[in-house]
GROMACS .gro file of N, CA and C in nm:
model
  375
    1GLN      N    1   0.047  -0.085  -0.006
    1GLN     CA    2   0.000  -0.006  -0.006
    1GLN      C    3   0.044   0.072   0.027
    2VAL      N    4   0.071   0.219  -0.099
    2VAL     CA    5   0.071   0.351  -0.054
    2VAL      C    6   0.066   0.432   0.015
    3GLN      N    7   0.064   0.489   0.066
    3GLN     CA    8   0.054   0.670   0.213
    3GLN      C    9   0.111   0.760   0.159
    4LEU      N   10  -0.009   0.853   0.121
    4LEU     CA   11   0.024   0.972   0.051
    4LEU      C   12   0.012   1.116   0.213
    5VAL      N   13   0.126   1.158   0.243
    5VAL     CA   14   0.092   1.290   0.332
    5VAL      C   15   0.100   1.438   0.259
    6GLU      N   16   0.004   1.489   0.267
    6GLU     CA   17   0.034   1.625   0.197
    6GLU      C   18  -0.011   1.727   0.284
    7SER      N   19   0.114   1.850   0.304
    7SER     CA   20   0.106   1.978   0.334
    7SER      C   21   0.147   2.039   0.289
    8GLY      N   22   0.136   2.225   0.269
    8GLY     CA   23   0.175   2.315   0.264
    8GLY      C   24   0.089   2.434   0.227
    9GLY      N   25  -0.064   2.377   0.242
    9GLY     CA   26  -0.164   2.490   0.214
    9GLY      C   27  -0.203   2.551   0.304
   10GLY      N   28  -0.228   2.655   0.294
   10GLY     CA   29  -0.250   2.771   0.349
   10GLY      C   30  -0.368   2.874   0.289
   11LEU      N   31  -0.321   2.984   0.357
   11LEU     CA   32  -0.421   3.130   0.300
   11LEU      C   33  -0.305   3.294   0.277
   12VAL      N   34  -0.360   3.303   0.121
   12VAL     CA   35  -0.260   3.378   0.042
   12VAL      C   36  -0.326   3.434  -0.046
   13GLN      N   37  -0.235   3.586  -0.068
   13GLN     CA   38  -0.389   3.688  -0.177
   13GLN      C   39  -0.322   3.640  -0.317
   14ALA      N   40  -0.412   3.720  -0.380
   14ALA     CA   41  -0.374   3.690  -0.516
   14ALA      C   42  -0.269   3.709  -0.549
   15GLY      N   43  -0.195   3.675  -0.631
   15GLY     CA   44   0.005   3.676  -0.706
   15GLY      C   45   0.101   3.651  -0.584
   16GLY      N   46   0.069   3.521  -0.514
   16GLY     CA   47   0.122   3.524  -0.430
   16GLY      C   48   0.162   3.373  -0.465
   17SER      N   49   0.199   3.274  -0.359
   17SER     CA   50   0.281   3.180  -0.421
   17SER      C   51   0.269   3.122  -0.261
   18LEU      N   52   0.208   2.934  -0.325
   18LEU     CA   53   0.261   2.840  -0.202
   18LEU      C   54   0.338   2.729  -0.291
   19ARG      N   55   0.383   2.630  -0.160
   19ARG     CA   56   0.469   2.540  -0.243
   19ARG      C   57   0.366   2.430  -0.141
   20LEU      N   58   0.344   2.363  -0.239
   20LEU     CA   59   0.266   2.213  -0.157
   20LEU      C   60   0.341   2.050  -0.183
   21SER      N   61   0.347   1.950  -0.027
   21SER     CA   62   0.430   1.916  -0.107
   21SER      C   63   0.326   1.777  -0.039
   22CYS      N   64   0.387   1.657  -0.089
   22CYS     CA   65   0.373   1.559  -0.055
   22CYS      C   66   0.450   1.386  -0.075
   23ALA      N   67   0.436   1.307   0.083
   23ALA     CA   68   0.569   1.262   0.102
   23ALA      C   69   0.516   1.136   0.046
   24ALA      N   70   0.521   1.076   0.047
   24ALA     CA   71   0.494   0.884   0.049
   24ALA      C   72   0.597   0.793   0.080
   25SER      N   73   0.522   0.650   0.140
   25SER     CA   74   0.532   0.559   0.212
   25SER      C   75   0.625   0.468   0.105
   26GLY      N   76   0.690   0.358   0.141
   26GLY     CA   77   0.710   0.315   0.111
   26GLY      C   78   0.957   0.268  -0.008
   27ARG      N   79   0.880   0.202  -0.030
   27ARG     CA   80   1.035   0.169  -0.116
   27ARG      C   81   1.067   0.225  -0.241
   28THR      N   82   0.929   0.196  -0.360
   28THR     CA   83   0.916   0.230  -0.451
   28THR      C   84   0.871   0.293  -0.559
   29PHE      N   85   0.876   0.398  -0.479
   29PHE     CA   86   0.831   0.562  -0.515
   29PHE      C   87   0.845   0.599  -0.664
   30SER      N   88   1.013   0.546  -0.667
   30SER     CA   89   1.041   0.608  -0.834
   30SER      C   90   0.945   0.534  -0.966
   31LEU      N   91   0.880   0.462  -0.904
   31LEU     CA   92   0.757   0.341  -1.019
   31LEU      C   93   0.641   0.348  -1.011
   32TYR      N   94   0.635   0.519  -0.933
   32TYR     CA   95   0.470   0.560  -0.955
   32TYR      C   96   0.506   0.701  -1.003
   33ALA      N   97   0.341   0.743  -1.158
   33ALA     CA   98   0.380   0.793  -1.158
   33ALA      C   99   0.211   0.863  -1.070
   34MET      N  100   0.288   1.020  -1.027
   34MET     CA  101   0.238   1.157  -0.931
   34MET      C  102   0.151   1.244  -0.944
   35GLY      N  103   0.016   1.280  -0.954
   35GLY     CA  104  -0.042   1.397  -0.998
   35GLY      C  105  -0.151   1.495  -0.898
   36TRP      N  106  -0.135   1.554  -0.909
   36TRP     CA  107  -0.194   1.678  -0.889
   36TRP      C  108  -0.313   1.751  -0.893
   37PHE      N  109  -0.498   1.727  -0.785
   37PHE     CA  110  -0.609   1.739  -0.900
   37PHE      C  111  -0.611   1.852  -0.758
   38ARG      N  112  -0.735   1.912  -0.790
   38ARG     CA  113  -0.790   2.050  -0.694
   38ARG      C  114  -0.964   1.960  -0.708
   39GLN      N  115  -1.023   2.058  -0.569
   39GLN     CA  116  -1.137   2.051  -0.608
   39GLN      C  117  -1.220   2.136  -0.511
   40ALA      N  118  -1.289   2.190  -0.563
   40ALA     CA  119  -1.345   2.331  -0.484
   40ALA      C  120  -1.481   2.311  -0.481
   41PRO      N  121  -1.579   2.439  -0.324
   41PRO     CA  122  -1.736   2.270  -0.354
   41PRO      C  123  -1.808   2.325  -0.432
   42GLY      N  124  -1.853   2.202  -0.463
   42GLY     CA  125  -1.970   2.229  -0.580
   42GLY      C  126  -1.913   2.133  -0.646
   43LYS      N  127  -1.837   2.082  -0.691
   43LYS     CA  128  -1.771   2.091  -0.800
   43LYS      C  129  -1.692   1.980  -0.818
   44GLU      N  130  -1.677   1.941  -0.927
   44GLU     CA  131  -1.558   1.782  -0.968
   44GLU      C  132  -1.433   1.807  -0.940
   45ARG      N  133  -1.402   1.665  -0.853
   45ARG     CA  134  -1.237   1.729  -0.867
   45ARG      C  135  -1.140   1.733  -1.020
   46GLU      N  136  -1.036   1.833  -1.053
   46GLU     CA  137  -1.039   1.875  -1.102
   46GLU      C  138  -0.852   1.808  -1.169
   47PHE      N  139  -0.812   1.819  -1.255
   47PHE     CA  140  -0.652   1.709  -1.317
   47PHE      C  141  -0.583   1.875  -1.322
   48VAL      N  142  -0.499   1.841  -1.241
   48VAL     CA  143  -0.384   1.953  -1.183
   48VAL      C  144  -0.236   1.957  -1.310
   49ALA      N  145  -0.202   1.857  -1.281
   49ALA     CA  146  -0.032   1.781  -1.239
   49ALA      C  147  -0.052   1.676  -1.310
   50THR      N  148   0.032   1.615  -1.380
   50THR     CA  149   0.186   1.542  -1.390
   50THR      C  150   0.298   1.502  -1.378
   51ILE      N  151   0.314   1.404  -1.276
   51ILE     CA  152   0.499   1.404  -1.303
   51ILE      C  153   0.517   1.283  -1.356
   52ALA      N  154   0.588   1.182  -1.476
   52ALA     CA  155   0.688   1.060  -1.430
   52ALA      C  156   0.711   0.985  -1.325
   53GLY      N  157   0.721   0.878  -1.351
   53GLY     CA  158   0.845   0.865  -1.197
   53GLY      C  159   0.940   0.911  -1.177
   54SER      N  160   1.008   0.857  -1.306
   54SER     CA  161   1.167   0.983  -1.345
   54SER      C  162   1.163   1.108  -1.319
   55GLY      N  163   1.053   1.189  -1.312
   55GLY     CA  164   1.045   1.316  -1.325
   55GLY      C  165   1.063   1.364  -1.454
   56ALA      N  166   1.123   1.288  -1.577
   56ALA     CA  167   1.175   1.365  -1.666
   56ALA      C  168   1.056   1.423  -1.767
   57ILE      N  169   0.910   1.385  -1.748
   57ILE     CA  170   0.805   1.444  -1.813
   57ILE      C  171   0.720   1.447  -1.697
   58THR      N  172   0.669   1.577  -1.746
   58THR     CA  173   0.575   1.680  -1.677
   58THR      C  174   0.447   1.712  -1.774
   59TYR      N  175   0.289   1.739  -1.744
   59TYR     CA  176   0.186   1.790  -1.806
   59TYR      C  177   0.119   1.882  -1.743
   60TYR      N  178   0.061   1.981  -1.749
   60TYR     CA  179  -0.036   2.020  -1.672
   60TYR      C  180  -0.154   2.091  -1.737
   61THR      N  181  -0.245   2.137  -1.694
   61THR     CA  182  -0.378   2.138  -1.722
   61THR      C  183  -0.376   2.333  -1.816
   62ASN      N  184  -0.410   2.372  -1.873
   62ASN     CA  185  -0.455   2.467  -1.956
   62ASN      C  186  -0.438   2.591  -1.834
   63SER      N  187  -0.487   2.572  -1.773
   63SER     CA  188  -0.470   2.688  -1.673
   63SER      C  189  -0.369   2.734  -1.571
   64VAL      N  190  -0.337   2.643  -1.527
   64VAL     CA  191  -0.229   2.645  -1.472
   64VAL      C  192  -0.065   2.682  -1.505
   65LYS      N  193  -0.087   2.641  -1.624
   65LYS     CA  194   0.084   2.622  -1.771
   65LYS      C  195   0.129   2.800  -1.743
   66GLY      N  196   0.212   2.738  -1.692
   66GLY     CA  197   0.300   2.889  -1.710
   66GLY      C  198   0.267   2.920  -1.549
   67ARG      N  199   0.232   2.875  -1.466
   67ARG     CA  200   0.206   2.921  -1.357
   67ARG      C  201   0.314   2.818  -1.207
   68PHE      N  202   0.162   2.742  -1.245
   68PHE     CA  203   0.227   2.553  -1.185
   68PHE      C  204   0.316   2.473  -1.188
   69THR      N  205   0.435   2.443  -1.142
   69THR     CA  206   0.535   2.373  -1.227
   69THR      C  207   0.533   2.238  -1.061
   70ILE      N  208   0.540   2.076  -1.121
   70ILE     CA  209   0.548   1.932  -1.086
   70ILE      C  210   0.709   1.926  -1.068
   71SER      N  211   0.726   1.877  -0.971
   71SER     CA  212   0.864   1.810  -0.938
   71SER      C  213   0.858   1.728  -0.844
   72ARG      N  214   0.950   1.604  -0.824
   72ARG     CA  215   0.959   1.506  -0.750
   72ARG      C  216   1.093   1.544  -0.689
   73ASP      N  217   1.100   1.410  -0.579
   73ASP     CA  218   1.241   1.364  -0.505
   73ASP      C  219   1.251   1.239  -0.492
   74ASN      N  220   1.350   1.184  -0.596
   74ASN     CA  221   1.270   1.024  -0.480
   74ASN      C  222   1.382   0.974  -0.439
   75VAL      N  223   1.450   1.042  -0.355
   75VAL     CA  224   1.575   1.037  -0.259
   75VAL      C  225   1.429   1.036  -0.122
   76LYS      N  226   1.404   1.221  -0.123
   76LYS     CA  227   1.308   1.172  -0.058
   76LYS      C  228   1.170   1.130  -0.008
   77ASN      N  229   1.173   1.091  -0.167
   77ASN     CA  230   1.037   0.990  -0.174
   77ASN      C  231   0.849   1.160  -0.182
   78THR      N  232   0.907   1.244  -0.209
   78THR     CA  233   0.827   1.337  -0.220
   78THR      C  234   0.830   1.417  -0.317
   79VAL      N  235   0.697   1.494  -0.408
   79VAL     CA  236   0.596   1.587  -0.482
   79VAL      C  237   0.623   1.645  -0.480
   80TYR      N  238   0.598   1.730  -0.516
   80TYR     CA  239   0.568   1.890  -0.530
   80TYR      C  240   0.524   1.990  -0.576
   81LEU      N  241   0.450   2.068  -0.607
   81LEU     CA  242   0.373   2.172  -0.651
   81LEU      C  243   0.396   2.320  -0.559
   82GLN      N  244   0.495   2.362  -0.718
   82GLN     CA  245   0.542   2.497  -0.680
   82GLN      C  246   0.410   2.580  -0.765
   83MET      N  247   0.321   2.664  -0.658
   83MET     CA  248   0.215   2.796  -0.751
   83MET      C  249   0.245   2.884  -0.688
   84ASN      N  250   0.247   2.975  -0.839
   84ASN     CA  251   0.270   3.140  -0.790
   84ASN      C  252   0.187   3.123  -0.869
   85SER      N  253   0.183   3.327  -0.910
   85SER     CA  254   0.059   3.408  -0.943
   85SER      C  255  -0.085   3.320  -0.950
   86LEU      N  256  -0.052   3.322  -0.750
   86LEU     CA  257  -0.200   3.271  -0.812
   86LEU      C  258  -0.320   3.359  -0.790
   87LYS      N  259  -0.430   3.300  -0.824
   87LYS     CA  260  -0.526   3.311  -0.825
   87LYS      C  261  -0.671   3.319  -0.751
   88PRO      N  262  -0.800   3.415  -0.735
   88PRO     CA  263  -0.823   3.356  -0.650
   88PRO      C  264  -0.973   3.184  -0.692
   89GLU      N  265  -0.986   3.217  -0.788
   89GLU     CA  266  -0.984   3.059  -0.884
   89GLU      C  267  -0.920   2.960  -0.829
   90ASP      N  268  -0.809   2.965  -0.875
   90ASP     CA  269  -0.700   2.877  -0.822
   90ASP      C  270  -0.732   2.762  -0.614
   91THR      N  271  -0.887   2.845  -0.567
   91THR     CA  272  -0.917   2.812  -0.442
   91THR      C  273  -0.924   2.701  -0.424
   92ALA      N  274  -0.890   2.611  -0.347
   92ALA     CA  275  -0.956   2.425  -0.373
   92ALA      C  276  -0.888   2.328  -0.260
   93VAL      N  277  -0.951   2.255  -0.228
   93VAL     CA  278  -0.818   2.156  -0.214
   93VAL      C  279  -0.811   2.076  -0.263
   94TYR      N  280  -0.620   2.058  -0.278
   94TYR     CA  281  -0.533   1.976  -0.344
   94TYR      C  282  -0.527   1.853  -0.335
   95TYR      N  283  -0.493   1.752  -0.345
   95TYR     CA  284  -0.505   1.610  -0.339
   95TYR      C  285  -0.340   1.541  -0.386
   96CYS      N  286  -0.279   1.549  -0.371
   96CYS     CA  287  -0.206   1.414  -0.441
   96CYS      C  288  -0.240   1.302  -0.477
   97ALA      N  289  -0.217   1.204  -0.565
   97ALA     CA  290  -0.252   1.102  -0.620
   97ALA      C  291  -0.077   1.018  -0.704
   98ALA      N  292  -0.174   0.885  -0.657
   98ALA     CA  293  -0.041   0.811  -0.707
   98ALA      C  294  -0.093   0.646  -0.770
   99GLU      N  295  -0.017   0.697  -0.880
   99GLU     CA  296  -0.032   0.523  -0.973
   99GLU      C  297   0.076   0.471  -1.028
  100LYS      N  298   0.112   0.305  -1.044
  100LYS     CA  299   0.181   0.305  -1.045
  100LYS      C  300   0.202   0.292  -1.225
  101ALA      N  301   0.308   0.357  -1.325
  101ALA     CA  302   0.345   0.365  -1.441
  101ALA      C  303   0.408   0.397  -1.534
  102TYR      N  304   0.430   0.396  -1.669
  102TYR     CA  305   0.527   0.350  -1.724
  102TYR      C  306   0.593   0.538  -1.741
  103GLY      N  307   0.508   0.564  -1.780
  103GLY     CA  308   0.499   0.752  -1.861
  103GLY      C  309   0.444   0.858  -1.749
  104LEU      N  310   0.342   0.945  -1.800
  104LEU     CA  311   0.311   0.985  -1.718
  104LEU      C  312   0.160   0.928  -1.651
  105GLY      N  313   0.119   1.016  -1.565
  105GLY     CA  314   0.006   0.976  -1.488
  105GLY      C  315  -0.105   0.971  -1.582
  106PRO      N  316  -0.291   0.954  -1.534
  106PRO     CA  317  -0.349   0.987  -1.578
  106PRO      C  318  -0.438   1.147  -1.564
  107LEU      N  319  -0.464   1.107  -1.606
  107LEU     CA  320  -0.557   1.285  -1.634
  107LEU      C  321  -0.768   1.277  -1.595
  108VAL      N  322  -0.738   1.146  -1.518
  108VAL     CA  323  -0.849   1.103  -1.546
  108VAL      C  324  -0.884   1.055  -1.344
  109ALA      N  325  -0.905   1.111  -1.219
  109ALA     CA  326  -0.871   1.126  -1.115
  109ALA      C  327  -0.917   0.987  -1.042
  110ARG      N  328  -1.045   0.915  -1.106
  110ARG     CA  329  -1.095   0.743  -1.099
  110ARG      C  330  -0.964   0.674  -1.105
  111GLU      N  331  -0.884   0.708  -1.199
  111GLU     CA  332  -0.750   0.588  -1.270
  111GLU      C  333  -0.653   0.551  -1.178
  112TYR      N  334  -0.644   0.712  -1.097
  112TYR     CA  335  -0.570   0.696  -0.986
  112TYR      C  336  -0.608   0.574  -0.866
  113ASP      N  337  -0.497   0.480  -0.806
  113ASP     CA  338  -0.533   0.412  -0.707
  113ASP      C  339  -0.551   0.469  -0.569
  114TYR      N  340  -0.450   0.566  -0.499
  114TYR     CA  341  -0.402   0.606  -0.438
  114TYR      C  342  -0.374   0.757  -0.373
  115TRP      N  343  -0.415   0.832  -0.271
  115TRP     CA  344  -0.455   0.926  -0.253
  115TRP      C  345  -0.428   0.953  -0.163
  116GLY      N  346  -0.326   1.152  -0.126
  116GLY     CA  347  -0.410   1.225   0.028
  116GLY      C  348  -0.489   1.235   0.027
  117GLN      N  349  -0.488   1.267   0.191
  117GLN     CA  350  -0.605   1.346   0.243
  117GLN      C  351  -0.636   1.449   0.217
  118GLY      N  352  -0.553   1.569   0.110
  118GLY     CA  353  -0.635   1.703   0.041
  118GLY      C  354  -0.525   1.762   0.186
  119THR      N  355  -0.520   1.922   0.143
  119THR     CA  356  -0.500   2.009   0.168
  119THR      C  357  -0.530   2.168   0.057
  120GLN      N  358  -0.626   2.208   0.187
  120GLN     CA  359  -0.682   2.334   0.179
  120GLN      C  360  -0.565   2.480   0.127
  121VAL      N  361  -0.604   2.477  -0.015
  121VAL     CA  362  -0.548   2.641  -0.053
  121VAL      C  363  -0.653   2.674  -0.083
  122THR      N  364  -0.605   2.833  -0.004
  122THR     CA  365  -0.755   2.960  -0.038
  122THR      C  366  -0.687   3.046  -0.083
  123VAL      N  367  -0.740   3.138  -0.207
  123VAL     CA  368  -0.667   3.202  -0.285
  123VAL      C  369  -0.744   3.398  -0.206
  124SER      N  370  -0.691   3.468  -0.133
  124SER     CA  371  -0.794   3.598  -0.178
  124SER      C  372  -0.740   3.693  -0.204
  125SER      N  373  -0.872   3.810  -0.252
  125SER     CA  374  -0.846   3.904  -0.388
  125SER      C  375  -0.805   4.056  -0.280
   0.00000   0.00000   0.00000
């Protein structure tokens, strides 16, 4: 089993930055593609970004492209989401997810097997 623990959420003003972290258990972290998703109240869970197990390739949803950066440290078993130029519409609970894959992770939430508990990100205007 893979256990994921997220941290780094908080309250920030529009234009500010946050870095989310997701620490994973296990000794085979590099075999898993990782994804970040977010969910605002009353909305569906939305894909944000994914990174391959090696960290060599990444993919982002258009609304965060150029502002967010996903990265990973396979020695520390941790994936990160650096969020810059935050907007009020980025407000949501952010979740990390893991799926064993050879390349990028899936873009659909239901295809991931493991999830963190979520961390709240609130961007004020």
